[in-house]
mmCIF file of C-alpha atoms in Angstrom:
data_model
loop_
_atom_site.group_PDB
_atom_site.id
_atom_site.type_symbol
_atom_site.label_atom_id
_atom_site.label_comp_id
_atom_site.label_asym_id
_atom_site.label_seq_id
_atom_site.Cartn_x
_atom_site.Cartn_y
_atom_site.Cartn_z
ATOM 1 C CA MET A 1 -36.605 4.396 -40.717
ATOM 2 C CA SER A 2 -36.469 7.584 -38.586
ATOM 3 C CA ASN A 3 -38.038 10.760 -39.891
ATOM 4 C CA PRO A 4 -35.552 13.694 -39.905
ATOM 5 C CA ASN A 5 -38.510 16.090 -39.649
ATOM 6 C CA GLU A 6 -39.777 14.870 -36.269
ATOM 7 C CA ILE A 7 -38.800 13.265 -32.978
ATOM 8 C CA HIS A 8 -41.361 11.381 -30.900
ATOM 9 C CA LEU A 9 -41.148 12.124 -27.174
ATOM 10 C CA ARG A 10 -41.713 9.988 -24.080
ATOM 11 C CA TYR A 11 -44.739 12.088 -23.156
ATOM 12 C CA GLY A 12 -45.894 15.685 -23.007
ATOM 13 C CA MET A 13 -45.743 18.085 -20.085
ATOM 14 C CA ASN A 14 -46.998 15.313 -17.762
ATOM 15 C CA PRO A 15 -46.931 11.485 -18.041
ATOM 16 C CA HIS A 16 -50.661 11.262 -18.755
ATOM 17 C CA GLN A 17 -50.204 13.442 -21.860
ATOM 18 C CA LYS A 18 -49.172 10.476 -23.973
ATOM 19 C CA GLU A 19 -49.010 11.962 -27.470
ATOM 20 C CA ALA A 20 -46.007 14.228 -27.892
ATOM 21 C CA LYS A 21 -43.452 15.040 -30.555
ATOM 22 C CA ILE A 22 -41.310 17.823 -31.953
ATOM 23 C CA TYR A 23 -41.346 18.375 -35.694
ATOM 24 C CA SER A 24 -40.397 20.803 -38.424
ATOM 25 C CA GLU A 25 -42.739 22.042 -41.121
ATOM 26 C CA ASN A 26 -39.857 23.565 -43.092
ATOM 27 C CA GLY A 27 -37.246 20.894 -43.694
ATOM 28 C CA ASN A 28 -35.197 18.727 -41.402
ATOM 29 C CA LEU A 29 -34.961 19.398 -37.668
ATOM 30 C CA PRO A 30 -31.722 21.147 -36.646
ATOM 31 C CA LEU A 31 -31.762 18.947 -33.525
ATOM 32 C CA ARG A 32 -30.482 15.390 -33.141
ATOM 33 C CA VAL A 33 -30.864 12.939 -30.252
ATOM 34 C CA VAL A 34 -27.394 11.454 -29.758
ATOM 35 C CA ASN A 35 -28.289 9.455 -26.659
ATOM 36 C CA GLY A 36 -31.314 8.934 -24.428
ATOM 37 C CA ASP A 37 -35.037 9.487 -24.817
ATOM 38 C CA PRO A 38 -36.322 13.093 -24.557
ATOM 39 C CA GLY A 39 -39.522 14.358 -23.009
ATOM 40 C CA PHE A 40 -41.454 17.544 -23.702
ATOM 41 C CA ILE A 41 -39.994 19.596 -20.825
ATOM 42 C CA ASN A 42 -36.497 18.396 -21.750
ATOM 43 C CA LEU A 43 -36.861 20.091 -25.119
ATOM 44 C CA LEU A 44 -38.377 23.264 -23.700
ATOM 45 C CA ASP A 45 -35.325 23.570 -21.453
ATOM 46 C CA ALA A 46 -32.872 22.564 -24.193
ATOM 47 C CA LEU A 47 -34.112 24.997 -26.814
ATOM 48 C CA ASN A 48 -34.308 27.940 -24.416
ATOM 49 C CA SER A 49 -31.005 27.248 -22.700
ATOM 50 C CA TYR A 50 -29.018 26.724 -25.889
ATOM 51 C CA GLN A 51 -30.144 30.087 -27.224
ATOM 52 C CA LEU A 52 -28.920 31.681 -23.993
ATOM 53 C CA ALA A 53 -25.495 29.994 -24.126
ATOM 54 C CA ARG A 54 -25.145 30.769 -27.833
ATOM 55 C CA GLU A 55 -25.953 34.464 -27.400
ATOM 56 C CA LEU A 56 -23.546 34.784 -24.469
ATOM 57 C CA ARG A 57 -20.831 33.364 -26.726
ATOM 58 C CA LEU A 58 -21.682 35.808 -29.515
ATOM 59 C CA ALA A 59 -21.821 38.799 -27.164
ATOM 60 C CA THR A 60 -18.585 38.130 -25.265
ATOM 61 C CA GLY A 61 -16.479 35.878 -27.491
ATOM 62 C CA LEU A 62 -16.009 33.525 -24.515
ATOM 63 C CA PRO A 63 -17.115 29.907 -23.963
ATOM 64 C CA ALA A 64 -20.507 30.027 -22.277
ATOM 65 C CA ALA A 65 -22.863 27.748 -20.389
ATOM 66 C CA ALA A 66 -26.316 27.755 -18.857
ATOM 67 C CA SER A 67 -27.919 25.542 -16.231
ATOM 68 C CA PHE A 68 -31.686 25.366 -16.798
ATOM 69 C CA LYS A 69 -34.592 24.089 -14.703
ATOM 70 C CA HIS A 70 -38.275 24.350 -15.597
ATOM 71 C CA VAL A 71 -37.759 26.750 -18.509
ATOM 72 C CA SER A 72 -35.676 29.326 -16.606
ATOM 73 C CA PRO A 73 -31.950 29.496 -15.913
ATOM 74 C CA ALA A 74 -30.645 28.508 -12.506
ATOM 75 C CA GLY A 75 -27.358 30.018 -13.633
ATOM 76 C CA ALA A 76 -25.426 31.235 -16.653
ATOM 77 C CA ALA A 77 -21.785 32.135 -17.144
ATOM 78 C CA VAL A 78 -18.920 32.746 -19.502
ATOM 79 C CA TYR A 79 -15.374 31.558 -18.918
ATOM 80 C CA ALA A 80 -13.401 33.306 -16.189
ATOM 81 C CA PRO A 81 -10.797 31.663 -13.936
ATOM 82 C CA LEU A 82 -12.083 30.336 -10.623
ATOM 83 C CA SER A 83 -10.625 31.489 -7.329
ATOM 84 C CA PRO A 84 -9.701 28.714 -4.847
ATOM 85 C CA GLU A 85 -12.678 29.740 -2.708
ATOM 86 C CA LEU A 86 -15.122 29.503 -5.607
ATOM 87 C CA ALA A 87 -13.664 26.191 -6.734
ATOM 88 C CA LYS A 88 -14.255 24.774 -3.262
ATOM 89 C CA ALA A 89 -17.740 26.281 -2.986
ATOM 90 C CA TYR A 90 -18.616 24.828 -6.422
ATOM 91 C CA PHE A 91 -17.275 21.351 -5.490
ATOM 92 C CA VAL A 92 -14.657 21.401 -8.294
ATOM 93 C CA GLU A 93 -11.566 21.857 -6.138
ATOM 94 C CA GLY A 94 -8.596 19.996 -7.631
ATOM 95 C CA LEU A 95 -10.271 19.238 -10.965
ATOM 96 C CA GLU A 96 -8.602 20.129 -14.260
ATOM 97 C CA LEU A 97 -11.222 22.214 -16.038
ATOM 98 C CA SER A 98 -11.173 23.444 -19.622
ATOM 99 C CA PRO A 99 -12.560 26.939 -20.321
ATOM 100 C CA LEU A 100 -15.915 25.394 -21.321
ATOM 101 C CA ALA A 101 -15.991 23.198 -18.212
ATOM 102 C CA THR A 102 -15.176 26.246 -16.089
ATOM 103 C CA ALA A 103 -18.084 28.156 -17.635
ATOM 104 C CA TYR A 104 -20.421 25.279 -16.740
ATOM 105 C CA ALA A 105 -18.973 25.009 -13.208
ATOM 106 C CA ARG A 106 -19.779 28.698 -12.770
ATOM 107 C CA ALA A 107 -23.280 28.385 -14.249
ATOM 108 C CA ARG A 108 -24.110 25.401 -12.036
ATOM 109 C CA GLY A 109 -22.426 26.902 -8.979
ATOM 110 C CA ALA A 110 -24.496 30.077 -9.183
ATOM 111 C CA ASP A 111 -27.428 28.312 -7.512
ATOM 112 C CA ARG A 112 -26.613 24.696 -6.739
ATOM 113 C CA MET A 113 -29.988 24.091 -5.108
ATOM 114 C CA SER A 114 -31.872 25.066 -8.259
ATOM 115 C CA SER A 115 -29.449 23.412 -10.710
ATOM 116 C CA PHE A 116 -29.972 19.930 -9.219
ATOM 117 C CA GLY A 117 -31.173 17.748 -12.130
ATOM 118 C CA ASP A 118 -30.586 20.497 -14.685
ATOM 119 C CA CYS A 119 -30.382 20.856 -18.426
ATOM 120 C CA ALA A 120 -26.821 21.881 -19.266
ATOM 121 C CA ALA A 121 -26.429 24.072 -22.351
ATOM 122 C CA LEU A 122 -22.975 24.649 -23.793
ATOM 123 C CA SER A 123 -21.904 27.101 -26.478
ATOM 124 C CA ASP A 124 -18.980 25.074 -27.852
ATOM 125 C CA ILE A 125 -18.155 21.515 -28.814
ATOM 126 C CA VAL A 126 -18.109 19.543 -25.578
ATOM 127 C CA ASP A 127 -14.666 18.264 -24.588
ATOM 128 C CA ALA A 128 -13.733 15.456 -22.216
ATOM 129 C CA SER A 129 -13.151 17.862 -19.310
ATOM 130 C CA THR A 130 -16.699 19.208 -19.565
ATOM 131 C CA ALA A 131 -18.119 15.703 -20.023
ATOM 132 C CA ARG A 132 -16.354 14.463 -16.888
ATOM 133 C CA LEU A 133 -17.804 17.375 -14.917
ATOM 134 C CA LEU A 134 -21.291 16.636 -16.246
ATOM 135 C CA LYS A 135 -20.974 12.958 -15.438
ATOM 136 C CA ARG A 136 -20.284 13.586 -11.738
ATOM 137 C CA GLU A 137 -23.205 15.987 -11.268
ATOM 138 C CA VAL A 138 -26.924 15.226 -10.962
ATOM 139 C CA SER A 139 -28.047 16.406 -14.376
ATOM 140 C CA ASP A 140 -30.777 15.237 -16.752
ATOM 141 C CA LEU A 141 -29.515 16.333 -20.156
ATOM 142 C CA VAL A 142 -27.031 18.331 -22.167
ATOM 143 C CA VAL A 143 -27.414 20.288 -25.395
ATOM 144 C CA ALA A 144 -24.479 21.568 -27.435
ATOM 145 C CA PRO A 145 -23.352 22.098 -31.039
ATOM 146 C CA GLY A 146 -21.186 18.965 -30.921
ATOM 147 C CA TYR A 147 -19.123 16.527 -28.881
ATOM 148 C CA THR A 148 -15.691 14.974 -29.149
ATOM 149 C CA GLU A 149 -15.628 11.182 -29.345
ATOM 150 C CA GLU A 150 -14.076 10.977 -25.876
ATOM 151 C CA ALA A 151 -16.755 13.275 -24.460
ATOM 152 C CA LEU A 152 -19.530 11.177 -26.006
ATOM 153 C CA GLU A 153 -18.082 7.994 -24.567
ATOM 154 C CA ILE A 154 -18.085 9.572 -21.096
ATOM 155 C CA LEU A 155 -21.631 10.946 -21.396
ATOM 156 C CA ARG A 156 -23.072 7.699 -22.744
ATOM 157 C CA SER A 157 -21.940 5.959 -19.549
ATOM 158 C CA LYS A 158 -23.948 8.343 -17.340
ATOM 159 C CA LYS A 159 -27.285 7.278 -15.782
ATOM 160 C CA LYS A 160 -26.716 3.659 -16.854
ATOM 161 C CA GLY A 161 -26.626 4.739 -20.469
ATOM 162 C CA GLY A 162 -29.826 6.799 -20.296
ATOM 163 C CA PHE A 163 -28.364 10.315 -20.059
ATOM 164 C CA LEU A 164 -29.985 12.550 -22.675
ATOM 165 C CA VAL A 165 -27.499 14.057 -25.142
ATOM 166 C CA LEU A 166 -28.792 16.500 -27.752
ATOM 167 C CA GLU A 167 -26.841 18.021 -30.629
ATOM 168 C CA ILE A 168 -28.053 21.210 -32.300
ATOM 169 C CA ASP A 169 -26.913 22.810 -35.542
ATOM 170 C CA PRO A 170 -24.976 25.970 -34.537
ATOM 171 C CA GLU A 171 -25.767 27.543 -37.931
ATOM 172 C CA TYR A 172 -29.521 27.103 -37.562
ATOM 173 C CA ALA A 173 -31.545 30.315 -37.881
ATOM 174 C CA ALA A 174 -35.192 30.229 -36.833
ATOM 175 C CA ALA A 175 -37.907 31.801 -38.982
ATOM 176 C CA PRO A 176 -38.661 35.447 -38.110
ATOM 177 C CA ILE A 177 -42.271 34.606 -37.239
ATOM 178 C CA GLU A 178 -43.074 32.102 -34.490
ATOM 179 C CA LYS A 179 -46.356 30.427 -33.583
ATOM 180 C CA ARG A 180 -47.749 28.903 -30.411
ATOM 181 C CA ASN A 181 -50.890 26.874 -29.875
ATOM 182 C CA LEU A 182 -52.824 27.576 -26.683
ATOM 183 C CA PHE A 183 -56.260 26.253 -25.758
ATOM 184 C CA GLY A 184 -56.882 25.194 -29.348
ATOM 185 C CA MET A 185 -55.953 28.589 -30.791
ATOM 186 C CA THR A 186 -52.798 29.770 -32.530
ATOM 187 C CA LEU A 187 -50.860 32.854 -31.494
ATOM 188 C CA GLU A 188 -48.300 34.371 -33.856
ATOM 189 C CA GLN A 189 -45.598 36.974 -33.300
ATOM 190 C CA GLN A 190 -42.243 38.164 -34.516
ATOM 191 C CA ARG A 191 -39.430 36.324 -32.738
ATOM 192 C CA ASN A 192 -37.510 38.236 -30.086
ATOM 193 C CA ASN A 193 -34.455 38.867 -32.237
ATOM 194 C CA ALA A 194 -33.240 41.819 -30.173
ATOM 195 C CA VAL A 195 -29.437 41.848 -30.278
ATOM 196 C CA ILE A 196 -27.907 42.508 -26.872
ATOM 197 C CA ASP A 197 -24.508 44.138 -27.282
ATOM 198 C CA SER A 198 -22.581 47.166 -26.035
ATOM 199 C CA SER A 199 -24.835 49.521 -28.004
ATOM 200 C CA VAL A 200 -27.594 49.099 -25.372
ATOM 201 C CA LEU A 201 -25.285 50.192 -22.539
ATOM 202 C CA THR A 202 -24.538 53.769 -23.589
ATOM 203 C CA HIS A 203 -27.460 55.682 -22.027
ATOM 204 C CA ILE A 204 -26.107 56.299 -18.525
ATOM 205 C CA VAL A 205 -28.551 58.359 -16.446
ATOM 206 C CA THR A 206 -26.815 58.618 -13.050
ATOM 207 C CA ASN A 207 -24.292 61.106 -11.726
ATOM 208 C CA ASN A 208 -21.710 58.318 -11.559
ATOM 209 C CA LYS A 209 -20.866 57.386 -15.151
ATOM 210 C CA GLU A 210 -17.797 55.203 -14.601
ATOM 211 C CA LEU A 211 -18.631 51.889 -16.260
ATOM 212 C CA PRO A 212 -15.609 49.548 -16.475
ATOM 213 C CA GLU A 213 -15.342 46.810 -19.095
ATOM 214 C CA GLU A 214 -15.969 44.082 -16.506
ATOM 215 C CA ALA A 215 -19.278 45.715 -15.574
ATOM 216 C CA LYS A 216 -20.263 45.995 -19.256
ATOM 217 C CA ARG A 217 -19.606 42.275 -19.650
ATOM 218 C CA ASP A 218 -21.703 41.519 -16.579
ATOM 219 C CA MET A 219 -24.520 43.753 -17.869
ATOM 220 C CA LEU A 220 -24.587 41.809 -21.143
ATOM 221 C CA ILE A 221 -24.693 38.529 -19.219
ATOM 222 C CA ALA A 222 -27.573 39.824 -17.092
ATOM 223 C CA LEU A 223 -29.623 41.037 -20.070
ATOM 224 C CA ILE A 224 -29.088 37.931 -22.202
ATOM 225 C CA THR A 225 -29.944 35.738 -19.232
ATOM 226 C CA LEU A 226 -33.124 37.748 -18.649
ATOM 227 C CA LYS A 227 -34.063 37.345 -22.314
ATOM 228 C CA TYR A 228 -34.570 33.620 -21.616
ATOM 229 C CA THR A 229 -35.945 33.828 -18.047
ATOM 230 C CA GLN A 230 -39.661 33.612 -17.306
ATOM 231 C CA SER A 231 -40.895 37.130 -16.516
ATOM 232 C CA ASN A 232 -41.033 39.144 -14.350
ATOM 233 C CA SER A 233 -37.316 38.605 -13.838
ATOM 234 C CA ILE A 234 -34.259 40.123 -12.172
ATOM 235 C CA CYS A 235 -30.643 38.992 -12.452
ATOM 236 C CA TYR A 236 -27.568 39.794 -10.346
ATOM 237 C CA THR A 237 -24.170 39.131 -11.974
ATOM 238 C CA LEU A 238 -20.511 39.298 -10.989
ATOM 239 C CA ASP A 239 -17.201 38.185 -12.466
ATOM 240 C CA GLY A 240 -18.722 36.795 -15.671
ATOM 241 C CA GLN A 241 -21.611 34.826 -14.175
ATOM 242 C CA THR A 242 -25.060 35.093 -12.682
ATOM 243 C CA ILE A 243 -25.124 34.927 -8.888
ATOM 244 C CA GLY A 244 -28.845 35.359 -8.267
ATOM 245 C CA ILE A 245 -31.903 35.068 -10.525
ATOM 246 C CA GLY A 246 -35.480 35.876 -9.564
ATOM 247 C CA ALA A 247 -37.878 34.450 -12.153
ATOM 248 C CA GLY A 248 -41.591 34.388 -12.828
ATOM 249 C CA GLN A 249 -42.831 36.549 -9.960
ATOM 250 C CA GLN A 250 -45.907 38.728 -10.405
ATOM 251 C CA SER A 251 -44.276 41.627 -8.539
ATOM 252 C CA ARG A 252 -40.906 43.022 -9.595
ATOM 253 C CA ILE A 253 -39.818 43.765 -6.023
ATOM 254 C CA HIS A 254 -40.436 40.113 -5.168
ATOM 255 C CA CYS A 255 -38.145 39.171 -8.086
ATOM 256 C CA THR A 256 -35.546 41.565 -6.718
ATOM 257 C CA ARG A 257 -35.799 40.110 -3.209
ATOM 258 C CA LEU A 258 -35.698 36.532 -4.451
ATOM 259 C CA ALA A 259 -32.654 37.182 -6.636
ATOM 260 C CA GLY A 260 -31.016 39.205 -3.868
ATOM 261 C CA ASP A 261 -31.541 36.446 -1.314
ATOM 262 C CA LYS A 262 -29.996 33.944 -3.749
ATOM 263 C CA THR A 263 -27.073 36.323 -4.265
ATOM 264 C CA ASP A 264 -26.538 36.561 -0.522
ATOM 265 C CA ARG A 265 -26.592 32.771 -0.195
ATOM 266 C CA TRP A 266 -24.122 32.446 -3.073
ATOM 267 C CA PHE A 267 -21.677 34.698 -1.218
ATOM 268 C CA LEU A 268 -22.322 33.200 2.220
ATOM 269 C CA ARG A 269 -21.432 29.773 0.815
ATOM 270 C CA GLN A 270 -17.916 31.185 0.401
ATOM 271 C CA HIS A 271 -17.663 32.158 4.079
ATOM 272 C CA PRO A 272 -14.639 30.529 5.736
ATOM 273 C CA ALA A 273 -16.965 28.649 8.082
ATOM 274 C CA ALA A 274 -18.777 27.100 5.105
ATOM 275 C CA LEU A 275 -15.555 26.155 3.332
ATOM 276 C CA ALA A 276 -14.164 24.559 6.514
ATOM 277 C CA MET A 277 -17.119 22.240 7.190
ATOM 278 C CA LYS A 278 -16.155 18.659 8.044
ATOM 279 C CA PHE A 279 -18.672 16.165 6.667
ATOM 280 C CA ARG A 280 -18.890 12.539 7.635
ATOM 281 C CA PRO A 281 -17.379 10.049 5.153
ATOM 282 C CA GLY A 282 -19.859 8.946 2.511
ATOM 283 C CA ILE A 283 -21.923 12.142 2.498
ATOM 284 C CA THR A 284 -22.620 12.916 -1.171
ATOM 285 C CA ARG A 285 -22.180 16.301 -2.836
ATOM 286 C CA PRO A 286 -25.959 16.883 -3.066
ATOM 287 C CA GLU A 287 -26.264 16.066 0.643
ATOM 288 C CA GLN A 288 -23.396 18.428 1.454
ATOM 289 C CA ASN A 289 -25.032 21.063 -0.695
ATOM 290 C CA ASN A 290 -28.355 20.718 1.119
ATOM 291 C CA ALA A 291 -26.613 20.776 4.501
ATOM 292 C CA ILE A 292 -24.831 24.044 3.687
ATOM 293 C CA ASP A 293 -28.113 25.546 2.536
ATOM 294 C CA LEU A 294 -29.891 24.520 5.742
ATOM 295 C CA TRP A 295 -26.969 25.930 7.764
ATOM 296 C CA LEU A 296 -27.926 29.337 6.369
ATOM 297 C CA GLU A 297 -31.536 29.069 7.523
ATOM 298 C CA GLU A 298 -32.359 31.120 10.605
ATOM 299 C CA GLU A 299 -35.396 29.066 11.621
ATOM 300 C CA VAL A 300 -35.410 25.248 11.620
ATOM 301 C CA THR A 301 -37.495 22.722 13.514
ATOM 302 C CA SER A 302 -35.925 20.468 16.128
ATOM 303 C CA PHE A 303 -36.440 17.490 13.808
ATOM 304 C CA GLU A 304 -34.714 19.307 10.916
ATOM 305 C CA ASN A 305 -31.802 20.245 13.121
ATOM 306 C CA ALA A 306 -31.334 16.735 14.485
ATOM 307 C CA SER A 307 -31.310 15.319 10.954
ATOM 308 C CA TRP A 308 -28.961 18.073 9.760
ATOM 309 C CA GLU A 309 -26.398 17.397 12.486
ATOM 310 C CA GLN A 310 -26.000 13.814 11.254
ATOM 311 C CA TYR A 311 -24.136 15.040 8.168
ATOM 312 C CA PHE A 312 -21.106 16.262 10.088
ATOM 313 C CA GLU A 313 -18.066 14.958 11.900
ATOM 314 C CA GLU A 314 -18.039 18.326 13.663
ATOM 315 C CA VAL A 315 -21.344 20.205 13.738
ATOM 316 C CA PRO A 316 -20.673 23.763 12.521
ATOM 317 C CA VAL A 317 -21.813 26.746 14.524
ATOM 318 C CA ARG A 318 -24.492 28.761 12.733
ATOM 319 C CA LEU A 319 -23.634 32.339 11.828
ATOM 320 C CA THR A 320 -25.496 35.059 13.677
ATOM 321 C CA ARG A 321 -27.413 37.658 11.691
ATOM 322 C CA GLU A 322 -24.665 40.174 12.537
ATOM 323 C CA GLU A 323 -21.927 37.809 11.322
ATOM 324 C CA LYS A 324 -23.790 37.271 8.059
ATOM 325 C CA ARG A 325 -24.128 41.015 7.509
ATOM 326 C CA GLU A 326 -20.457 41.572 8.294
ATOM 327 C CA TRP A 327 -19.535 39.035 5.609
ATOM 328 C CA LEU A 328 -22.084 40.311 3.067
ATOM 329 C CA ASN A 329 -20.689 43.824 3.415
ATOM 330 C CA LYS A 330 -17.596 42.498 1.615
ATOM 331 C CA LEU A 331 -19.618 41.742 -1.522
ATOM 332 C CA GLN A 332 -18.983 44.620 -3.930
ATOM 333 C CA GLY A 333 -19.177 45.478 -7.633
ATOM 334 C CA VAL A 334 -22.318 43.455 -8.379
ATOM 335 C CA THR A 335 -24.405 44.183 -11.493
ATOM 336 C CA PHE A 336 -28.212 44.245 -11.332
ATOM 337 C CA GLY A 337 -30.328 43.687 -14.450
ATOM 338 C CA SER A 338 -34.081 43.946 -14.960
ATOM 339 C CA ASP A 339 -36.063 42.587 -17.914
ATOM 340 C CA ALA A 340 -38.223 45.755 -17.913
ATOM 341 C CA PHE A 341 -38.322 49.181 -16.264
ATOM 342 C CA LEU A 342 -38.078 49.556 -12.498
ATOM 343 C CA PRO A 343 -41.398 50.964 -11.286
ATOM 344 C CA PHE A 344 -40.245 52.003 -7.797
ATOM 345 C CA ARG A 345 -36.995 52.776 -5.979
ATOM 346 C CA ASP A 346 -37.551 49.855 -3.589
ATOM 347 C CA ASN A 347 -35.803 47.553 -6.068
ATOM 348 C CA LEU A 348 -32.546 49.497 -5.733
ATOM 349 C CA ASP A 349 -32.934 49.885 -1.985
ATOM 350 C CA ARG A 350 -32.987 46.077 -1.733
ATOM 351 C CA ALA A 351 -30.261 45.605 -4.345
ATOM 352 C CA SER A 352 -27.904 47.897 -2.427
ATOM 353 C CA ARG A 353 -27.781 45.347 0.418
ATOM 354 C CA SER A 354 -26.259 42.763 -1.954
ATOM 355 C CA GLY A 355 -23.300 44.774 -3.183
ATOM 356 C CA VAL A 356 -24.913 46.214 -6.316
ATOM 357 C CA LYS A 357 -22.869 48.956 -7.988
ATOM 358 C CA TYR A 358 -24.093 48.748 -11.605
ATOM 359 C CA VAL A 359 -27.670 48.691 -12.881
ATOM 360 C CA VAL A 360 -29.132 48.047 -16.316
ATOM 361 C CA GLN A 361 -32.867 48.340 -16.925
ATOM 362 C CA ALA A 362 -35.216 49.322 -19.751
ATOM 363 C CA GLY A 363 -36.120 52.786 -18.420
ATOM 364 C CA SER A 364 -39.241 54.858 -19.222
ATOM 365 C CA SER A 365 -41.079 54.340 -15.929
ATOM 366 C CA MET A 366 -43.467 56.975 -14.601
ATOM 367 C CA ARG A 367 -41.113 57.195 -11.601
ATOM 368 C CA ASP A 368 -37.799 57.306 -13.464
ATOM 369 C CA GLU A 369 -36.754 60.384 -11.504
ATOM 370 C CA GLU A 370 -37.344 58.583 -8.208
ATOM 371 C CA VAL A 371 -35.430 55.495 -9.374
ATOM 372 C CA VAL A 372 -32.496 57.573 -10.664
ATOM 373 C CA GLN A 373 -32.378 59.357 -7.312
ATOM 374 C CA ALA A 374 -32.177 55.973 -5.558
ATOM 375 C CA ALA A 375 -29.247 54.981 -7.773
ATOM 376 C CA ASN A 376 -27.534 58.298 -7.003
ATOM 377 C CA ASP A 377 -28.163 57.823 -3.281
ATOM 378 C CA TYR A 378 -26.104 54.628 -3.416
ATOM 379 C CA ASN A 379 -23.564 56.004 -5.935
ATOM 380 C CA MET A 380 -24.607 53.352 -8.455
ATOM 381 C CA VAL A 381 -24.046 53.567 -12.200
ATOM 382 C CA MET A 382 -27.337 53.022 -14.032
ATOM 383 C CA THR A 383 -27.940 52.742 -17.746
ATOM 384 C CA TYR A 384 -31.166 52.440 -19.710
ATOM 385 C CA SER A 385 -31.086 49.658 -22.293
ATOM 386 C CA GLY A 386 -34.312 50.807 -23.952
ATOM 387 C CA VAL A 387 -35.206 47.146 -24.556
ATOM 388 C CA ARG A 388 -37.921 45.215 -22.752
ATOM 389 C CA LEU A 389 -37.109 41.493 -22.517
ATOM 390 C CA PHE A 390 -40.271 39.748 -21.337
ATOM 391 C CA HIS A 391 -40.258 35.993 -21.907
ATOM 392 C CA HIS A 392 -43.200 33.625 -21.452
#
């Protein structure tokens, strides 16, 4: 008979760590394995990602989704209609998508390279539309508060019946104190129960103070995403979704550059030349995805290029650096979020090249004056949240 207080796992962080389980010391687990056989990293991703999707739902009132890999989000989004260009870039052109499915298409489409083999977290009961989208993508597991019978039937047929489906109690509230064992010792702290809502967006410090509702929404998405991203972290958002996340870098400017480069690639994937590519019959979506990504590289070996050309009926011409910049100059209205204060203006100098107009950060740096001046130089709107959101 199964024990409702614990779930035994395939293995721990690595296959040689044989003994592994998740258990509750205070009653039954709020988590149920509906299908499949979880591992340790699966649950780290599931429990972090579900909190992110759930808080996006609470903050915006919209269906929300997150695509997680290695305990950080590859993407996160709330529902917003997809343009034809985005639908094509996200490989969902012609599909009938529910609001929840659309949120997941956005979350996964934010960084399709990183979301390959992801953990999908969904804020609402999973419907058949969302299940069909999950089934066609390379994904390892899904976590949600529930599933329709039709959705479950679809998901149970994925990966030859081995697709991991987790159900979590949406009413579950974790204890205010959390513990972690590390190197045989126990650390204890108060949970990060900081509520991210419009109240943290009121301290505008720049000359430009025009903050539209869409930008407020995107600021909330950035901050809540950062709350569950390995620090240091930076997040660029637009139109209700993340478009570039820089996670786990020791230097904040490196986070900013990483997230900015991902943002640029996200937008370049919508270039008419990318959308018009003609692939050979039988080339899978992951192969198409990788080919588009390599098309954006400025330096490739002769062997890489020869292999890359085999994907196409007509080999596309690579964009010049000038053509890329001309296209990227069309990217406007982007929001930039930081999980802590910005120590130098270089973060905003880099962010300005990726269409950033709105900035939310903790504030209280020794160089606040310098950073505010940078925001004013670019006519950005910057607000101090007053909340540090480190996550490890």
